[in-house]
Coordinates of C-alpha atoms in Angstrom, one line a residue:
M1 CA -69.9 148.5 114.7
S2 CA -68.8 151.7 115.5
S3 CA -68.9 154.2 113.1
S4 CA -65.2 154.7 113.6
H5 CA -64.6 151.4 112.6
R6 CA -67.3 151.6 109.4
H7 CA -64.6 153.8 108.3
V8 CA -60.9 152.1 108.5
P9 CA -58.7 152.9 105.6
G10 CA -58.6 150.3 102.8
S11 CA -54.8 149.8 103.6
I12 CA -55.1 148.5 107.6
K13 CA -58.2 146.5 105.5
L14 CA -55.8 144.9 103.7
I15 CA -52.9 143.9 106.0
T16 CA -55.5 143.0 108.1
F17 CA -56.9 140.7 104.8
A18 CA -53.5 139.7 104.6
W19 CA -52.4 138.2 107.7
R20 CA -55.4 136.6 107.9
R21 CA -54.8 134.5 104.7
V22 CA -50.8 134.1 106.0
S23 CA -52.4 132.6 109.4
S24 CA -54.2 130.0 107.7
G25 CA -51.7 129.4 105.2
S26 CA -53.8 129.9 102.1
P27 CA -51.8 131.5 99.0
L28 CA -52.5 135.6 98.3
P29 CA -54.3 136.4 95.6
R30 CA -52.6 138.4 92.6
Y31 CA -53.9 141.7 92.3
P32 CA -53.1 144.1 89.7
I33 CA -51.9 147.5 91.0
R34 CA -53.7 150.4 89.7
R35 CA -52.1 153.8 90.2
K36 CA -54.1 157.2 89.8
P37 CA -53.1 159.3 87.4
R38 CA -51.8 162.0 88.9
A39 CA -51.7 165.7 87.7
D40 CA -48.9 166.9 87.5
R41 CA -47.3 163.8 85.6
A42 CA -47.2 163.9 81.8
P43 CA -48.2 161.1 79.8
A44 CA -46.7 158.2 78.7
A45 CA -45.5 158.2 74.8
P46 CA -47.4 155.2 73.2
A47 CA -44.7 153.0 72.2
P48 CA -42.8 152.3 68.9
P49 CA -44.8 149.8 66.7
P50 CA -43.3 146.5 66.4
P51 CA -40.7 145.9 63.6
P52 CA -42.2 144.0 60.5
P53 CA -41.8 140.2 60.3
P54 CA -38.5 139.1 58.1
S55 CA -39.8 138.9 54.4
R56 CA -40.5 135.3 53.4
R57 CA -39.5 136.1 49.9
P58 CA -36.7 133.0 49.4
T59 CA -33.1 133.7 48.4
A60 CA -31.0 132.4 45.7
G61 CA -34.1 130.6 43.8
I62 CA -35.1 128.1 46.1
H63 CA -38.3 127.7 48.2
Y64 CA -38.4 126.6 51.5
R65 CA -42.0 125.1 52.8
C66 CA -41.3 123.8 56.9
G67 CA -43.4 121.1 58.2
R68 CA -45.6 122.8 60.9
K69 CA -48.5 121.5 63.4
S70 CA -51.3 119.7 62.8
K71 CA -54.1 118.1 64.7
N72 CA -53.9 115.3 62.4
P73 CA -51.2 112.9 63.9
K74 CA -50.7 111.5 60.4
R75 CA -49.8 114.6 58.8
R76 CA -48.4 115.5 62.4
G77 CA -45.7 112.7 61.6
E78 CA -44.6 113.4 58.2
A79 CA -44.2 117.1 59.5
M80 CA -42.0 115.8 62.3
A81 CA -39.8 113.6 59.7
G82 CA -39.3 116.3 57.3
T83 CA -38.9 119.3 59.4
C84 CA -38.4 121.6 55.8
S85 CA -38.6 120.4 52.3
F86 CA -37.2 123.1 49.6
R87 CA -38.0 122.8 45.2
S88 CA -35.2 124.6 43.1
I89 CA -36.7 126.4 41.3
V90 CA -34.6 128.2 37.4
R91 CA -36.5 131.6 36.3
A92 CA -34.6 133.2 33.1
P93 CA -33.0 137.0 34.5
P94 CA -35.5 139.5 33.4
P95 CA -34.5 141.5 30.4
P96 CA -32.1 145.2 31.1
R97 CA -34.4 148.0 31.7
G98 CA -34.5 150.4 28.5
L99 CA -34.5 147.4 25.8
A100 CA -37.5 147.0 23.9
R101 CA -39.0 143.4 24.2
R102 CA -40.2 143.3 20.6
A103 CA -37.5 141.1 18.2
V104 CA -35.2 143.3 16.2
P105 CA -34.3 142.5 12.6
V106 CA -30.4 141.6 12.4
R107 CA -29.3 142.1 9.2
C108 CA -26.5 139.6 9.0
C109 CA -24.2 141.3 6.0
S110 CA -21.1 138.5 5.5
A111 CA -23.6 135.7 4.6
A112 CA -24.2 135.7 1.0
P113 CA -28.1 135.2 0.1
G114 CA -30.0 132.3 -0.9
G115 CA -29.0 131.0 -5.2
A116 CA -31.6 132.9 -7.2
S117 CA -31.4 135.9 -4.8
T118 CA -27.3 135.8 -6.1
S119 CA -28.3 135.5 -9.5
K120 CA -30.7 138.0 -9.5
L121 CA -28.3 140.2 -7.8
V122 CA -25.6 139.9 -10.5
M123 CA -28.4 140.6 -13.1
E124 CA -29.4 143.7 -11.9
V125 CA -26.1 145.2 -11.4
K126 CA -24.8 143.9 -15.3
E127 CA -28.1 145.3 -16.4
R128 CA -27.6 149.1 -14.8
L129 CA -23.8 148.5 -16.0
E130 CA -25.2 148.1 -19.5
R131 CA -27.7 150.9 -19.3
E132 CA -25.5 153.7 -17.0
H133 CA -21.9 152.9 -18.8
P134 CA -22.3 151.2 -21.9
G135 CA -18.8 152.6 -23.0
L136 CA -17.2 149.9 -20.6
P137 CA -15.6 146.8 -22.3
T138 CA -17.1 143.3 -21.8
G139 CA -15.8 139.4 -21.6
R140 CA -13.1 138.6 -19.3
S141 CA -13.2 141.2 -16.4
G142 CA -15.9 143.3 -18.3
R143 CA -19.0 144.7 -17.2
D144 CA -20.7 141.3 -18.1
D145 CA -18.4 139.3 -16.3
D146 CA -20.8 137.3 -13.6
E147 CA -17.6 135.7 -11.5
M148 CA -16.1 139.6 -11.1
I149 CA -19.6 141.2 -10.8
L150 CA -20.2 138.4 -7.8
W151 CA -17.2 139.2 -6.4
F152 CA -17.2 142.8 -6.0
L153 CA -21.0 142.3 -4.8
K154 CA -19.1 140.3 -2.1
D155 CA -17.1 142.5 -0.9
R156 CA -19.5 145.3 -0.8
K157 CA -22.2 142.6 1.5
F158 CA -24.5 142.8 -1.5
A159 CA -25.4 146.2 -1.7
V160 CA -25.9 147.2 -5.2
D161 CA -25.2 150.5 -5.6
E162 CA -22.4 150.3 -3.9
A163 CA -20.9 147.2 -5.9
V164 CA -21.9 149.3 -9.1
S165 CA -19.7 151.8 -7.8
K166 CA -16.9 150.2 -7.4
L167 CA -17.3 147.7 -10.2
T168 CA -17.2 150.9 -12.3
K169 CA -14.4 152.3 -11.4
A170 CA -12.3 149.1 -11.3
I171 CA -12.7 148.4 -15.0
K172 CA -12.6 152.4 -16.1
W173 CA -9.0 151.9 -14.5
R174 CA -8.0 148.2 -16.3
Q175 CA -9.6 150.0 -19.6
D176 CA -7.0 152.9 -18.9
F177 CA -3.9 151.2 -17.4
R178 CA -4.6 148.6 -20.9
V179 CA -3.9 145.4 -18.1
S180 CA -5.1 142.8 -20.3
E181 CA -2.0 143.9 -22.7
L182 CA 0.6 143.5 -19.5
S183 CA 2.8 140.5 -20.2
E184 CA 6.1 139.6 -19.4
E185 CA 7.6 141.5 -22.4
S186 CA 6.4 144.6 -21.5
V187 CA 7.9 145.1 -18.2
K188 CA 10.9 143.3 -19.2
G189 CA 13.4 146.1 -17.8
L190 CA 12.1 146.0 -14.2
Y191 CA 11.4 142.7 -14.1
Q192 CA 14.9 141.4 -14.6
T193 CA 16.3 143.5 -11.8
G194 CA 14.3 140.4 -9.2
K195 CA 12.8 143.1 -7.2
A196 CA 9.2 141.6 -7.4
Y197 CA 8.3 138.2 -8.6
V198 CA 6.0 135.5 -8.3
H199 CA 7.0 132.3 -6.4
S200 CA 6.5 129.0 -8.3
S201 CA 5.5 126.8 -5.5
F202 CA 1.7 127.9 -2.8
D203 CA 2.4 128.2 1.1
I204 CA 1.3 125.8 3.4
Y205 CA -2.4 127.1 2.5
G206 CA -2.3 126.6 -0.8
R207 CA -2.2 130.7 -1.3
P208 CA 0.1 131.8 -4.5
V209 CA 2.9 133.8 -3.3
L210 CA 3.9 137.6 -4.3
V211 CA 8.2 138.3 -3.2
V212 CA 9.0 141.6 -3.1
V213 CA 12.6 142.8 -2.5
A214 CA 12.9 145.8 -1.1
A215 CA 16.5 146.2 -0.9
K216 CA 16.0 146.5 -5.1
H217 CA 13.8 149.0 -5.2
F218 CA 15.3 152.7 -6.3
P219 CA 12.4 155.3 -6.9
Y220 CA 14.7 157.8 -8.2
K221 CA 16.4 155.6 -10.5
Q222 CA 13.0 153.7 -12.0
D223 CA 10.1 154.8 -13.5
Q224 CA 7.4 155.2 -11.4
L225 CA 4.6 154.2 -14.5
E226 CA 6.5 151.3 -15.2
N227 CA 7.2 150.3 -11.3
E228 CA 3.4 150.5 -11.3
K229 CA 2.9 148.4 -14.3
L230 CA 4.9 145.5 -13.3
C231 CA 2.8 145.7 -9.5
A232 CA -0.8 145.1 -11.8
F233 CA 1.1 142.2 -14.3
L234 CA 2.2 140.5 -11.0
V235 CA -0.6 140.7 -9.3
E236 CA -2.7 139.6 -12.4
K237 CA 0.1 136.4 -12.4
A238 CA -0.6 135.6 -8.7
L239 CA -4.7 136.0 -9.3
S240 CA -4.3 133.5 -12.8
K241 CA -2.6 130.9 -10.2
L242 CA -5.5 130.5 -8.0
P243 CA -6.5 127.1 -7.6
M244 CA -10.3 125.4 -6.7
G245 CA -11.2 126.8 -3.4
T246 CA -8.9 129.3 -2.8
D247 CA -9.5 133.3 -3.0
N248 CA -6.6 135.3 -1.8
I249 CA -3.0 135.2 -2.2
L250 CA 0.1 135.9 0.7
G251 CA 2.3 138.9 -0.3
I252 CA 6.3 138.7 1.3
F253 CA 7.8 141.7 1.4
D254 CA 11.2 141.3 2.3
L255 CA 12.7 144.4 3.8
R256 CA 16.5 142.8 4.5
G257 CA 19.2 145.3 3.5
F258 CA 16.1 147.8 3.4
R259 CA 17.7 151.6 3.6
V260 CA 16.3 155.2 3.1
E261 CA 16.9 155.2 -0.2
N262 CA 14.4 152.2 -0.9
G263 CA 11.8 154.0 0.6
D264 CA 8.5 154.6 -2.1
L265 CA 5.8 156.3 -0.2
Q266 CA 3.9 157.1 -3.4
F267 CA 4.5 153.6 -4.9
L268 CA 2.6 152.2 -1.8
K269 CA -0.1 154.6 -1.9
F270 CA -0.8 152.9 -5.4
L271 CA -0.2 149.4 -3.7
I272 CA -2.9 150.3 -1.4
D273 CA -5.2 151.4 -3.9
V274 CA -5.0 148.4 -6.2
F275 CA -5.6 145.9 -3.6
Y276 CA -8.8 148.2 -2.1
Y277 CA -10.4 149.5 -5.1
Y278 CA -9.1 147.4 -8.1
Y279 CA -8.6 143.7 -5.9
P280 CA -10.6 144.0 -3.4
K281 CA -9.9 140.9 -0.4
R282 CA -7.4 139.4 -3.0
L283 CA -4.6 140.0 -0.2
G284 CA -5.1 137.3 2.7
Q285 CA -2.1 138.4 4.0
V286 CA 0.9 140.6 4.1
L287 CA 4.2 139.4 5.9
F288 CA 7.0 142.2 6.9
V289 CA 10.3 139.9 7.1
D290 CA 13.2 141.4 8.8
A291 CA 12.3 145.4 9.1
P292 CA 14.8 147.3 10.2
F293 CA 14.6 150.1 12.4
V294 CA 14.7 152.7 9.3
F295 CA 11.8 151.3 8.4
Q296 CA 9.4 152.1 11.4
P297 CA 9.1 155.4 10.0
M298 CA 7.7 154.8 6.9
W299 CA 5.3 152.3 8.8
Q300 CA 3.6 155.1 10.6
L301 CA 2.6 157.0 7.9
V302 CA 1.5 153.7 5.6
K303 CA -0.5 152.3 8.6
P304 CA -3.1 155.0 8.9
L305 CA -4.2 154.3 5.2
L306 CA -4.6 150.8 5.3
K307 CA -7.2 151.3 8.0
Q308 CA -9.1 148.0 9.0
Y309 CA -6.3 146.3 6.9
A310 CA -3.4 147.2 9.1
S311 CA -5.0 143.8 10.8
L312 CA -3.5 142.0 8.0
V313 CA 0.1 143.0 8.4
R314 CA 2.4 140.8 10.2
F315 CA 6.4 141.5 11.4
C316 CA 7.9 137.9 11.5
D317 CA 12.1 136.9 10.6
A318 CA 12.7 134.5 7.6
E319 CA 13.0 131.2 10.3
T320 CA 9.1 132.1 10.5
V321 CA 8.2 132.6 6.9
R322 CA 10.6 129.3 6.6
K323 CA 8.8 127.0 9.1
E324 CA 5.2 128.4 9.6
Y325 CA 4.6 129.1 5.6
F326 CA 6.3 126.6 3.7
T327 CA 8.4 123.7 3.8
E328 CA 11.7 123.5 3.4
E329 CA 11.9 122.5 -0.3
T330 CA 8.8 124.8 -1.6
A331 CA 10.3 128.4 0.6
P332 CA 11.6 130.8 -1.7
P333 CA 15.2 130.2 -2.2
D334 CA 16.3 133.7 0.2
F335 CA 14.5 132.3 2.7
R336 CA 15.9 128.6 2.6
C337 CA 18.4 127.7 4.7

């Protein structure tokens, strides 16, 4: 073979080889095409990494377990029979961030302690009153009245210091006001006007009823001190009628016929002090019956003084009082049909 045939270009050799394979019916082999890098061509940028596979974390508290292929025919049949199985997991929600995990003691203010603790607290208040205020009277509604001491302890959520302070003020007021000496005869002048009275029957909840007729109250014609004595006498009378198991009374303010000259802001302030300091939590509810428009300015002045006790007030009409708080026979005379 000549030297010229020995140096045939590679492309001609490839064509000759391919032609011979096609002529003989043999398939052509597949060879990868290799290209020489060119000096003027920049290298290709590397391919970006593939995205991470989707998270296999289950959603909605459910784990999925899919059947997989197995070499064991028996296991493969089980996987084919149940393609996927799931089981629900009930987990408690994690505590909010920032909250301590330790248990925080909670003080229940409305619950009374046990019997022994209650007796101990009553005895502690009694001893402090005797030691710090020996001049206070004793006996009923005095500094050694266990029932009164227990009531003020409940009102002050069994805080001894607060109960002693409030009880001392109440007993001094009773002593100065001579509440124990009040009688129907001592307040006869105003009592006969019918401006206020204790109803002879209870309401449907078994509470004594104190009725005030505002149209018969004239502050410029009647003595303020006598009005206050009548108020204290009627409250004492209503509380003396408390049946067993009942702790408070119902107050009804009949505002029918109320006029500007019947308004008495000073007496209303006294009434608020009476039920807050001297007879705490003895007023279960207050009904303002058929309040006219002229009463609204006075109510806007009184309402902030009541604070949280304003929730005890209900504005209603005479028919509501008759139907929701009494029967036809037990309703006050002015509220009957």
